[in-house]
Amino acid sequence: MRPERTDVLRLADGRELWLRPVQPADAGPIAGGFELLGEEEVRSRYLHPVKALSEDYLRQLVAPTPGEGFAVCAAEPLPPGEALVGALARLTRDPGRDSAEFAILVSHFVSGQGLGQLLMLRLFEWARAHGIHRIWGDVLDGNTAMIALAQSLGFERHASPDDPGLVRVTLELAAPPKRRR
């Protein structure tokens, strides 16, 4: 499968979303949607309070360096730039390594619908296709939803030696099965 594909999702509540790669045109809707997030949602994702997303950060998020990063979103079934983005996940390769850091945010508008797992599975596909064997992320110790999601996907939980309020979750990706000819 191509991680860069678009899938149509039907949520349990009947809403339809597109699970697709983030596009540069999504910068405006992502910035606008950020303003609708609660303080705890932002703190859970960024590990500290953030008032707004910088233009630099948005640019990096919506136009990752090919082969070095990937971002996927769950958005309204509208063209990029017009669609409200309800959930977002990104993967950034560690320089010169076969590992990458993930980050994910599912807004309260679409939480509890299984989007976190779908976004992470798409990140796994991209990682495997680009030679990444280890995925990791830092999570607030109190972010039980993210820790539970990570553990359900096979991540291991490690205490952070530098910050007792953080947990590092890591996953060793198995190589995809080889196809028989």
mmCIF file of C-alpha atoms in Angstrom, residues 67-70 90-103 123-124 126-128 130-137 155 168-173:
data_model
loop_
_atom_site.group_PDB
_atom_site.id
_atom_site.type_symbol
_atom_site.label_atom_id
_atom_site.label_comp_id
_atom_site.label_asym_id
_atom_site.label_seq_id
_atom_site.Cartn_x
_atom_site.Cartn_y
_atom_site.Cartn_z
ATOM 1 C CA GLY A 67 12.132 11.053 2.682
ATOM 2 C CA GLU A 68 12.781 12.754 6.031
ATOM 3 C CA GLY A 69 9.267 13.399 7.248
ATOM 4 C CA PHE A 70 5.623 12.628 6.661
ATOM 5 C CA ARG A 90 3.619 13.439 11.816
ATOM 6 C CA LEU A 91 6.839 11.482 11.695
ATOM 7 C CA THR A 92 10.295 13.082 11.531
ATOM 8 C CA ARG A 93 13.400 10.998 10.843
ATOM 9 C CA ASP A 94 16.241 11.409 13.318
ATOM 10 C CA PRO A 95 19.215 12.868 11.356
ATOM 11 C CA GLY A 96 21.363 10.121 9.879
ATOM 12 C CA ARG A 97 19.472 7.326 11.619
ATOM 13 C CA ASP A 98 16.866 4.667 10.958
ATOM 14 C CA SER A 99 14.614 6.002 13.723
ATOM 15 C CA ALA A 100 11.964 8.723 13.789
ATOM 16 C CA GLU A 101 9.958 10.741 16.268
ATOM 17 C CA PHE A 102 6.181 10.730 16.007
ATOM 18 C CA ALA A 103 3.660 13.287 17.213
ATOM 19 C CA LEU A 123 2.879 6.493 9.948
ATOM 20 C CA PHE A 124 4.092 2.898 10.329
ATOM 21 C CA TRP A 126 5.489 5.356 5.638
ATOM 22 C CA ALA A 127 8.287 4.473 8.077
ATOM 23 C CA ARG A 128 8.672 0.968 6.679
ATOM 24 C CA HIS A 130 11.497 4.681 4.041
ATOM 25 C CA GLY A 131 13.775 2.338 5.995
ATOM 26 C CA ILE A 132 12.809 3.473 9.475
ATOM 27 C CA HIS A 133 12.987 0.653 12.023
ATOM 28 C CA ARG A 134 12.287 2.448 15.299
ATOM 29 C CA ILE A 135 9.585 4.989 16.158
ATOM 30 C CA TRP A 136 9.557 6.936 19.380
ATOM 31 C CA GLY A 137 7.717 9.773 21.072
ATOM 32 C CA PHE A 155 5.074 0.467 21.971
ATOM 33 C CA ARG A 168 9.171 7.836 26.200
ATOM 34 C CA VAL A 169 7.332 5.249 24.140
ATOM 35 C CA THR A 170 9.268 3.262 21.531
ATOM 36 C CA LEU A 171 8.346 0.722 18.892
ATOM 37 C CA GLU A 172 10.685 -1.499 16.918
ATOM 38 C CA LEU A 173 9.066 -1.968 13.517
#
